[in-house]
CSV table of C-alpha atoms in Angstrom, one decimal:
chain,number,residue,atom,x,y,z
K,25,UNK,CA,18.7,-7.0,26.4
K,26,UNK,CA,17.8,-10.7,26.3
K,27,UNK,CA,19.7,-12.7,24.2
K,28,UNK,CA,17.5,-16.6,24.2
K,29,UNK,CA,19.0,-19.3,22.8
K,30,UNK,CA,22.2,-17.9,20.9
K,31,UNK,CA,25.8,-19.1,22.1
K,32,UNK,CA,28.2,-15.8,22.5
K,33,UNK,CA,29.2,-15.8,18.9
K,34,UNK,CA,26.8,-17.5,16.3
K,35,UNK,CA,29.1,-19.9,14.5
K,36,UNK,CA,29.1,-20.1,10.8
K,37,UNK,CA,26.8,-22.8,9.0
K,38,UNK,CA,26.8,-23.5,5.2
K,39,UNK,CA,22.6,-22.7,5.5
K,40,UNK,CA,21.7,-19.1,5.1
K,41,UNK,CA,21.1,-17.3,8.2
K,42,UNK,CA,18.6,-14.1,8.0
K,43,UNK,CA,17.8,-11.5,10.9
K,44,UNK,CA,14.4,-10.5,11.0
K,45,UNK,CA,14.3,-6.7,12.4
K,46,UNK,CA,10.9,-5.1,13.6
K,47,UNK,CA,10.4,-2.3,16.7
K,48,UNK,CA,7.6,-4.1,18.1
K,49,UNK,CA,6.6,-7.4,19.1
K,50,UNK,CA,3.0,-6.5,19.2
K,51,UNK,CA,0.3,-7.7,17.6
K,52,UNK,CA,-0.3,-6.3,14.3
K,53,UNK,CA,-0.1,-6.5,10.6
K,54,UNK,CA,3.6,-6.3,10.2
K,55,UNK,CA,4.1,-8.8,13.3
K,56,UNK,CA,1.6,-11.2,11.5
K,57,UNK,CA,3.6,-11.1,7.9
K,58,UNK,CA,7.0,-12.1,9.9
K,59,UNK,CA,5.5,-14.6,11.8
K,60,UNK,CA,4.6,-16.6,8.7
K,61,UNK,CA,7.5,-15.4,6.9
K,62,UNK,CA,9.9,-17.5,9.8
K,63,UNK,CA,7.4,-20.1,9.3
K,64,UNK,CA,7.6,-20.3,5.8
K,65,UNK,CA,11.2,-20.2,6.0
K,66,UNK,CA,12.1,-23.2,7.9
K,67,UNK,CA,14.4,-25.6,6.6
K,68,UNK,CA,15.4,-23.3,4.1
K,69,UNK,CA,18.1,-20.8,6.0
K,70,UNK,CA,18.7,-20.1,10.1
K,71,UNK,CA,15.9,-18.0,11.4
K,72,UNK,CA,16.7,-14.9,14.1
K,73,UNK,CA,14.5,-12.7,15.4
K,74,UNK,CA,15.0,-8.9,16.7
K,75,UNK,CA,12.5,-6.6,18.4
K,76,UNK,CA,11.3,-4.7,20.9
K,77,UNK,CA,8.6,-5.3,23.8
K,78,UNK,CA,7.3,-8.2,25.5
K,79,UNK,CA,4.2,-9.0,22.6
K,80,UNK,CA,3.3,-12.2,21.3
K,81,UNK,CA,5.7,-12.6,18.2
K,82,UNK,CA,8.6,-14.1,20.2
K,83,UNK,CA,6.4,-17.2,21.1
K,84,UNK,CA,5.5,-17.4,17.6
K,85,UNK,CA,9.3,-17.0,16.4
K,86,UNK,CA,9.7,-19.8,19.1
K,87,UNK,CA,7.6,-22.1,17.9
K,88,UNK,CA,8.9,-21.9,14.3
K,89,UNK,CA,12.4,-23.0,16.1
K,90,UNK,CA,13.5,-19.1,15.6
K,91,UNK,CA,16.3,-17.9,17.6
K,92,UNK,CA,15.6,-15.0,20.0
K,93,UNK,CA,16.9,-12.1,20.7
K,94,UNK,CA,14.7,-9.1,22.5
K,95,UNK,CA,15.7,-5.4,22.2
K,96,UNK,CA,15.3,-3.7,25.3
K,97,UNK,CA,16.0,-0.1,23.8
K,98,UNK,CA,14.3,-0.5,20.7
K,99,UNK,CA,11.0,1.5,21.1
K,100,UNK,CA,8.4,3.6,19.3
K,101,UNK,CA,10.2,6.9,20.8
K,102,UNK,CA,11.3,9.8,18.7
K,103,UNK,CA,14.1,10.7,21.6
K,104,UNK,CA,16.8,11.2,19.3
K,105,UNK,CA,18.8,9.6,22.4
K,106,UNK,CA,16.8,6.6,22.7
K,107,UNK,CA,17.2,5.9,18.6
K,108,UNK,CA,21.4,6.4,19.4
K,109,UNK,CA,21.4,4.0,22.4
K,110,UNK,CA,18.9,1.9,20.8
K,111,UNK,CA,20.8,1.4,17.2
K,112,UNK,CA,24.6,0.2,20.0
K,113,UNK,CA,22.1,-2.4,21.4
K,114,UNK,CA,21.3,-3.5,17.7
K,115,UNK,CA,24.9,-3.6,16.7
K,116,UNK,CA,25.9,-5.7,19.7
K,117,UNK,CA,23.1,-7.9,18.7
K,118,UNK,CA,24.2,-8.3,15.0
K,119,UNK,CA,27.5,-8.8,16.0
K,120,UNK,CA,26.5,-11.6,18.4
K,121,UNK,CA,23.8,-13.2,15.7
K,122,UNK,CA,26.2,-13.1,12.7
K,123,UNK,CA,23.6,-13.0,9.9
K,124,UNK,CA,23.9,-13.4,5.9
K,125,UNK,CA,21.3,-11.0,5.9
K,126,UNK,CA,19.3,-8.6,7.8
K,127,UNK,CA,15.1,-8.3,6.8
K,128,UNK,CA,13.7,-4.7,8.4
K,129,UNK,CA,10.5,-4.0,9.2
K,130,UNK,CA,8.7,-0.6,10.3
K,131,UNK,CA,9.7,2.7,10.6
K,132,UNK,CA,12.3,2.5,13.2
K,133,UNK,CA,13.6,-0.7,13.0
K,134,UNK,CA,13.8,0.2,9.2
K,135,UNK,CA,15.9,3.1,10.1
K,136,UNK,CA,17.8,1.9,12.7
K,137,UNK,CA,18.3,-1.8,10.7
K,138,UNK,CA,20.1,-0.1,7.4
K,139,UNK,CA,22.3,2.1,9.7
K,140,UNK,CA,23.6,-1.3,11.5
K,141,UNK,CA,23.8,-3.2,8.3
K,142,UNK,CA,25.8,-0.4,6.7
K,143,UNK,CA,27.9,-0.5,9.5
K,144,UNK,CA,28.7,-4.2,9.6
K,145,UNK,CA,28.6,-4.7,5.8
K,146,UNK,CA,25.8,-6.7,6.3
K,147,UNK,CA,23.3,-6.7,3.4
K,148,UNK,CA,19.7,-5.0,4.2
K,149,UNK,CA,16.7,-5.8,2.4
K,150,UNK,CA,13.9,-3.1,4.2
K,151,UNK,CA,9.8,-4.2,3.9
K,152,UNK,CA,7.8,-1.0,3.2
K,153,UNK,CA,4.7,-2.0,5.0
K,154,UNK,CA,3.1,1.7,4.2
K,155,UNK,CA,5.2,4.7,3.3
K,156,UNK,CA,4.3,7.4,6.3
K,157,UNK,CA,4.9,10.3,3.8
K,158,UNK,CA,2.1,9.1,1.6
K,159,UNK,CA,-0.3,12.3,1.0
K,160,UNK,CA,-3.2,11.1,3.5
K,161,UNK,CA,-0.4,11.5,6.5
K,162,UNK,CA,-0.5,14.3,8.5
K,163,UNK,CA,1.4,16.7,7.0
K,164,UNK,CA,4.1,17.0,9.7
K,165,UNK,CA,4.9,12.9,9.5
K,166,UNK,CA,5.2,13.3,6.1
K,167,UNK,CA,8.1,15.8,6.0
K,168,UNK,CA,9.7,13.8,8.9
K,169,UNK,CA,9.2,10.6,7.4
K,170,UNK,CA,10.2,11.8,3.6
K,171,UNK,CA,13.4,13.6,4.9
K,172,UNK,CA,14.2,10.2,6.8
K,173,UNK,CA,13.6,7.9,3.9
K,174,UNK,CA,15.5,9.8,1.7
K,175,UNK,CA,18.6,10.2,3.8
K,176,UNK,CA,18.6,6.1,4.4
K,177,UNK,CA,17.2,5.1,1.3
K,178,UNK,CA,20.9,4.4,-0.4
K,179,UNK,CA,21.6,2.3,2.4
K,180,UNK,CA,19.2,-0.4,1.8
K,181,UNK,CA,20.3,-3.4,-0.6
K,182,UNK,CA,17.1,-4.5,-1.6
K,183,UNK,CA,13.5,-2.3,-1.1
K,184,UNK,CA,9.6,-4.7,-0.8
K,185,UNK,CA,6.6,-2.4,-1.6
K,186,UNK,CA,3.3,-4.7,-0.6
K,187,UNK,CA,1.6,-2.6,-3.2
K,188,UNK,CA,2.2,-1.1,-6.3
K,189,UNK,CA,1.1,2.2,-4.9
K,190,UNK,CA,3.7,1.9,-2.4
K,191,UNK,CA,6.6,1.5,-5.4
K,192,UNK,CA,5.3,4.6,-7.0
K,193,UNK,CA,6.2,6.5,-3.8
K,194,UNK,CA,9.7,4.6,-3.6
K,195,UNK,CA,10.7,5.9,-6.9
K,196,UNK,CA,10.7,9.4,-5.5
K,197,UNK,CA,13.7,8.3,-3.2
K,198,UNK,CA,17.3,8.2,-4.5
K,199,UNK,CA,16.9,4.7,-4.9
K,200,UNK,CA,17.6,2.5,-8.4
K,201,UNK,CA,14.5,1.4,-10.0
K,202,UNK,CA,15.9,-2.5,-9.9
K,203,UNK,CA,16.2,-2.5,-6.6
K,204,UNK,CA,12.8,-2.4,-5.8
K,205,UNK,CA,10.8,-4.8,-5.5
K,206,UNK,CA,6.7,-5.3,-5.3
K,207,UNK,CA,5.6,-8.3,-3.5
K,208,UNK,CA,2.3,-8.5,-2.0
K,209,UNK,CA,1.6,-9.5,1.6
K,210,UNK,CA,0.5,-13.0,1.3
K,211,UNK,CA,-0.8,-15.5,4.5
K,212,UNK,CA,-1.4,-19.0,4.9
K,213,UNK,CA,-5.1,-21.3,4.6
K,214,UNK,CA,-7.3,-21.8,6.9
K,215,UNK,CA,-10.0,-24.5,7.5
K,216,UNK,CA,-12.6,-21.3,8.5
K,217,UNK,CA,-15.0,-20.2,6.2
K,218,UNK,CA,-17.8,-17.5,6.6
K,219,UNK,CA,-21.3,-17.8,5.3
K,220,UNK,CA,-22.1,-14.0,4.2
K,221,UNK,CA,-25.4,-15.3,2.4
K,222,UNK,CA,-26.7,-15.7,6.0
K,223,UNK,CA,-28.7,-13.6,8.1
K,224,UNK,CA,-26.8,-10.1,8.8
K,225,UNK,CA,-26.1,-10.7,12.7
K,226,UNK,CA,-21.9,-9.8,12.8
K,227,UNK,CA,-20.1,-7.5,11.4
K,228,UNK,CA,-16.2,-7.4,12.4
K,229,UNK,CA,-13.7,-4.5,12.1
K,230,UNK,CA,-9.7,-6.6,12.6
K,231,UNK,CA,-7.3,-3.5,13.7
K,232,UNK,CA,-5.3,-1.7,16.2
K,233,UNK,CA,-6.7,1.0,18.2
K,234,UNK,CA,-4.4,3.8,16.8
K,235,UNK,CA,-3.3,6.8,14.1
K,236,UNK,CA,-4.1,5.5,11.1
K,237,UNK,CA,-6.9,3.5,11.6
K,238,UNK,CA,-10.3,4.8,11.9
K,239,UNK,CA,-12.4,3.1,14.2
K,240,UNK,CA,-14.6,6.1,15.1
K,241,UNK,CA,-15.8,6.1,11.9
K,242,UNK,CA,-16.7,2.6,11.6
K,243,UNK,CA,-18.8,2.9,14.7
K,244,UNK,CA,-20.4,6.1,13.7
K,245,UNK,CA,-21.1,4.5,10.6
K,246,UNK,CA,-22.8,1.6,12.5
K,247,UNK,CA,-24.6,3.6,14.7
K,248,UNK,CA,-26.5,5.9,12.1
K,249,UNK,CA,-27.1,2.4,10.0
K,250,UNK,CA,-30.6,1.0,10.1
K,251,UNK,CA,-29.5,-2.8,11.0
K,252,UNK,CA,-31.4,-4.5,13.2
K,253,UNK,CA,-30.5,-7.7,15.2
K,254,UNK,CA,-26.5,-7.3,14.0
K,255,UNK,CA,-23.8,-6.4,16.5
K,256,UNK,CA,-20.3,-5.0,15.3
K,257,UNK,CA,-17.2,-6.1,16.9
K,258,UNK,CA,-14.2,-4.1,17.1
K,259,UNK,CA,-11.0,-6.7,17.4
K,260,UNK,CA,-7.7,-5.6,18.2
K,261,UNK,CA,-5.9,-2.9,21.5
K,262,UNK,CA,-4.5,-0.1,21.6
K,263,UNK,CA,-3.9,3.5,23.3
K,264,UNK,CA,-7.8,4.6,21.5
K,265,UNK,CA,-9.7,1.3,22.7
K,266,UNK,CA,-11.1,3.3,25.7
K,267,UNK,CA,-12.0,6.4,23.9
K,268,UNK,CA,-13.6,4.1,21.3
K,269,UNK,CA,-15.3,2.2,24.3
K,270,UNK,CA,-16.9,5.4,25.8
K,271,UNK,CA,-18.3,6.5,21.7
K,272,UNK,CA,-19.9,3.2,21.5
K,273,UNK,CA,-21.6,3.2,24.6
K,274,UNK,CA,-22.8,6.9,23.9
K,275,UNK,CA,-24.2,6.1,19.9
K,276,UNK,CA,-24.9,2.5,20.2
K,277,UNK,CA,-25.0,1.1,23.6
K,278,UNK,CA,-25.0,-2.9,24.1
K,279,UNK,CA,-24.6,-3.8,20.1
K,280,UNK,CA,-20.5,-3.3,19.8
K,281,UNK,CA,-18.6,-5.7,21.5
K,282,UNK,CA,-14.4,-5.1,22.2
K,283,UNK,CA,-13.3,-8.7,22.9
K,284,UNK,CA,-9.3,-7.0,22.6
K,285,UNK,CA,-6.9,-8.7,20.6
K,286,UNK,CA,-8.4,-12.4,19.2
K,287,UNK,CA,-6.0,-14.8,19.0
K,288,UNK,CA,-8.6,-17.1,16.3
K,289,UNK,CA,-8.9,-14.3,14.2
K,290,UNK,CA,-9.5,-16.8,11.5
K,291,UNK,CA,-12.3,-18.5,13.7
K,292,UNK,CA,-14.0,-14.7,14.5
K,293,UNK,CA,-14.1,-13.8,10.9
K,294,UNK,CA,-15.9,-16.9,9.9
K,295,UNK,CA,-18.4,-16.5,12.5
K,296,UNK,CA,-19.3,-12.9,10.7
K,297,UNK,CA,-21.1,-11.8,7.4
K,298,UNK,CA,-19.2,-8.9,6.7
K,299,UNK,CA,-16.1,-7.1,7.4
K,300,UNK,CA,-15.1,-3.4,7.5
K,301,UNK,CA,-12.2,-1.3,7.3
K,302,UNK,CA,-11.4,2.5,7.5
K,303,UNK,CA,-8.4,4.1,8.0
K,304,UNK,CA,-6.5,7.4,6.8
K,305,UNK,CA,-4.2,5.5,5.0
K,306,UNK,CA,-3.0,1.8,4.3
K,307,UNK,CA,0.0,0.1,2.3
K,308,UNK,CA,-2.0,-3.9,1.7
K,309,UNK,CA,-3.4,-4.2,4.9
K,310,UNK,CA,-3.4,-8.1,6.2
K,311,UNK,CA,-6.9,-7.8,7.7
K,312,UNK,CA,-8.3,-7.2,4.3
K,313,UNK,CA,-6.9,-10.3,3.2
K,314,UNK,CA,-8.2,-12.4,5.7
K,315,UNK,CA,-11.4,-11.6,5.2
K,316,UNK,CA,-11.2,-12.3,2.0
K,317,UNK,CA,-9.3,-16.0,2.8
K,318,UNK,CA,-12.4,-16.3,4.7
K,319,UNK,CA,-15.0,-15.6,1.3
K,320,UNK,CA,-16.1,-12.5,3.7
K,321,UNK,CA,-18.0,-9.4,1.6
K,322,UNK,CA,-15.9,-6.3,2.3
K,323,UNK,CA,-16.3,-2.7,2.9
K,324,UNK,CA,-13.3,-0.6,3.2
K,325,UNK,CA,-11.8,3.0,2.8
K,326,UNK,CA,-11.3,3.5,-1.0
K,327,UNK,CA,-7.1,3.7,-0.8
K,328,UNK,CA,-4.3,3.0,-3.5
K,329,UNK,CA,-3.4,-0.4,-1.9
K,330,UNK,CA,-6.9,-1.4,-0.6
K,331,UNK,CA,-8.0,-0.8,-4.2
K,332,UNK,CA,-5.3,-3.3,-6.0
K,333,UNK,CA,-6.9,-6.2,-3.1
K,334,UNK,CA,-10.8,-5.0,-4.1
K,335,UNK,CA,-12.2,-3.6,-7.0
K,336,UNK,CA,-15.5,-2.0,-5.7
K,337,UNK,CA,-18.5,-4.0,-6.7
K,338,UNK,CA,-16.4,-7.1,-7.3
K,339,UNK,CA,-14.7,-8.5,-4.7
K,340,UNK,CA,-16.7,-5.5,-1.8
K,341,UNK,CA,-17.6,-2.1,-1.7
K,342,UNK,CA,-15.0,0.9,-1.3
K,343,UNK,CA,-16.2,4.2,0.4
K,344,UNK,CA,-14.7,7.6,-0.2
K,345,UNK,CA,-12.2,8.5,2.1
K,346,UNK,CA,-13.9,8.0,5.7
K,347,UNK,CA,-17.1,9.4,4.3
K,348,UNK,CA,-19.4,8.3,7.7
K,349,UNK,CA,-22.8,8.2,6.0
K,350,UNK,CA,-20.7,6.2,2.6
K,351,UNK,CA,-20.2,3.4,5.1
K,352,UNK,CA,-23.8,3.3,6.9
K,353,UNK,CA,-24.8,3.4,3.2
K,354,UNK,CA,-22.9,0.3,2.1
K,355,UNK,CA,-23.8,-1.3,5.7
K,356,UNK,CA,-27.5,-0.8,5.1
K,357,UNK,CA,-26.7,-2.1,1.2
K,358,UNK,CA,-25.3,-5.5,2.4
K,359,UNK,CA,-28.0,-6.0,5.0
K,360,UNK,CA,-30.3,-5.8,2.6
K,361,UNK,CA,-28.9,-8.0,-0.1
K,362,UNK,CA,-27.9,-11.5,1.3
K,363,UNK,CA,-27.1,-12.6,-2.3
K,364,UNK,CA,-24.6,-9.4,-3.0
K,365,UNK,CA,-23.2,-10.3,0.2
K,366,UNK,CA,-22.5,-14.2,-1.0
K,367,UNK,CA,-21.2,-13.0,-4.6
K,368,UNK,CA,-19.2,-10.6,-3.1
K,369,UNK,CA,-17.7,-13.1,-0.5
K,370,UNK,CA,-17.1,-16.0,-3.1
K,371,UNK,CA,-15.1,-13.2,-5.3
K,372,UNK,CA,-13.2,-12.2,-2.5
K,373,UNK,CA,-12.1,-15.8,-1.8
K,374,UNK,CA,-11.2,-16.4,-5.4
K,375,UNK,CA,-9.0,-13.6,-5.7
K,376,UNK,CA,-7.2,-14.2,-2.7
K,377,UNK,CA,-6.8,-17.9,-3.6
K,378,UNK,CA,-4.9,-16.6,-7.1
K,379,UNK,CA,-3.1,-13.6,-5.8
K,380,UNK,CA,-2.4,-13.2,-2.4
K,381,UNK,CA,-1.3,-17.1,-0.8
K,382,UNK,CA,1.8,-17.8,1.8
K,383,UNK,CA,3.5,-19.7,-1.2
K,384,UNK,CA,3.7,-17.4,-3.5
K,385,UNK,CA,4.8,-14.9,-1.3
K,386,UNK,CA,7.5,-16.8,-0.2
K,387,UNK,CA,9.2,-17.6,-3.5
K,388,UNK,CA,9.3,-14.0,-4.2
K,389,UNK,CA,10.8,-13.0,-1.1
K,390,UNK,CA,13.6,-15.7,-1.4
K,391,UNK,CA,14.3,-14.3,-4.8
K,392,UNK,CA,15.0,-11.3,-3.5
K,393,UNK,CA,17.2,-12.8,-0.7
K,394,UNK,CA,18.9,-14.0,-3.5
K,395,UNK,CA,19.9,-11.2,-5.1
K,396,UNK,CA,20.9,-8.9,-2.2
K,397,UNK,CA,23.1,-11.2,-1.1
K,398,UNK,CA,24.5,-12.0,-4.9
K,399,UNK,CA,25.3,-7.6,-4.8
K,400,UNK,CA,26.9,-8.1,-1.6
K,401,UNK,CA,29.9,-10.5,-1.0
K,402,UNK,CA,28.2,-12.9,1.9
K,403,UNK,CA,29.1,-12.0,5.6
K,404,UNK,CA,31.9,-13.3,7.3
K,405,UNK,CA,29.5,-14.2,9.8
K,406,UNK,CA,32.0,-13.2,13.2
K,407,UNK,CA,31.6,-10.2,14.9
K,408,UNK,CA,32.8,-7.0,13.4
């Protein structure tokens, strides 16, 4: 356990001091909404950070003049054992940080975070990034994941869905309806902007290389597509990339490209004309919404919370559920149609510009900060 930058005891300070809580510092969606979340939060309340790993979030945390603090036993494991030892380390690490407030994301952070806070009487508010008992899961996550949410559920003082869809699956737990909260995933500009009206010669998939995205499909999809002179590329890592590797270079050898994880996302999505996105199941998935920040045309797996970002025909095209030949089909329909492409790309930009900005995600969050803390008495802020 590496504790950077934190004196033994955190001493109290009349600003507001929040704990962000994730298992992973990975790269990924969740990763990406609390970096700008610690960025959009400073000079408003003390900033701490809490995961697992060695990924790239801690510099990010760093440079938005977060405090530190890495996890060593906080993991993607199901060892019950692991969880035990790992939720100690937490506690230790609360003590030691003295928040106001503790923010959880993911599964197991989640978990583990409302356990500690009940513990320590520190209030909780838990980020529901995508419900894993939603009915596209796997139908042995779902029991594990509904049986867990519904034992913790109390425990939490305040409950984010990114989607509406996600809410309607949160009022099944024995949680009150007015302490639930839908605020979508919002993200910051960019200077970067795509030019979809232009020849189809990119298309770009943004997404880790595991359960539940789908990038087999994608490149199936690609493959059986009559698109000449276009190459896809598959962004992102993970424990598929070399299975998805060897399928590419057996379907469409020398015209998909896996550059790994792109730290100019914004810059690789503007160099594209379209963007695509298939998975088993989403909650508001961040890649959608840059590609739309970056007036991108859009093809994704018709979900619940990819449809409250698109509506099909508007903003891009939605495909039933992984349907391989529905995705070569609306591949072959943008390549054929520079001017779809364009209106579909300004549409996209436009809605995200009204709905889905860092600002506006920000004020809501605070509000919520607000009022978990105004249902809790505000921490004592030494250890326990």
């Amino acid at each position: 356990m590496s504790y950077a930058h934190l004196t033994p005891t955190a001493q109290p300070s009349p600003r507001l001091r929040i704990a962000y809580l994730i298992t992973n510092s990975e790269i990924g969606g969740a990763q990406s909404h609390i970096g700008d979340l610690l960025q959009s939060m400073q000079g408003r309340a003390e900033t701490v950070l809490l995961a697992g790993g060695e990924g790239p979030l801690f510099d990010i945390a760093t440079r938005t003049g977060a405090k530190i603090m890495r996890l060593s036993r906080l993991d993607n494991a199901l060892s019950p054992w692991r969880a035990v030892t790992a939720l100690r380390e937490l506690v230790q690490a609360l003590k030691t940080a003295a928040p106001d407030l503790i923010h959880a994301h993911s599964a197991k952070a989640g978990a583990l975070g409302r356990i500690a806070g009940f513990l320590l009487r520190i209030p909780v508010v838990y980020t529901v990034h995508g419900f894993a008992f939603k009915p596209e899961a796997p139908w042995r996550q779902r029991l594990a994941a509904r049986a867990a949410e519904w034992l913790l559920a109390p425990l939490a003082s305040r409950v984010i869905c990114v989607a509406e869809a996600e809410r309607r699956l949160a009022r099944s737990l024995p949680v009150p309806a007015d302490r639930i909260a839908v605020i979508a995933n919002g993200i910051p500009d960019t200077d970067h902007r795509a030019a979809p009206q232009a020849p189809l010669r990119r298309i770009v998939m943004v997404a880790r290389f595991a359960a539940p995205k789908r990038p087999d499909a994608v490149i199936r999809a690609f493959a059986r597509a009559n698109l000449h002179d276009c190459e896809l590329v598959l962004a992102g890592d993970g424990p598929q990339r070399k299975a998805m590797e060897q399928l590419a270079q057996q379907l469409a050898p020398g015209r998909i490209r896996f550059p790994g994880n792109v730290a100019e996302i914004a810059a690789l999505l503007a160099s594209a004309q379209a963007f695509v996105l298939a998975s088993d199941h989403e909650g508001l998935p961040l890649s959608v919404l840059e590609a739309m920040r970056a007036g991108l045309a859009v093809i994704a797996s018709d979900l619940p919370g990819i449809r409250e970002q698109i509506g099909h025909n508007k903003h891009g095209l939605l495909v039933d559920h992984n349907d391989e030949p529905g995705f070569s089909a609306a591949l072959e329909r943008l390549a054929s149609d520079a001017t779809l492409r364009g209106a579909l790309g300004s549409a996209a930009r436009l809605r995200w510009e009204q709905h889905y900005g860092l600002e506006r995600m920000t004020e809501a969050t605070w509000s919520v900060y607000r009022d978990a803390l105004a249902r809790t008495p505000r921490a004592a802020r030494v250890p326990t």
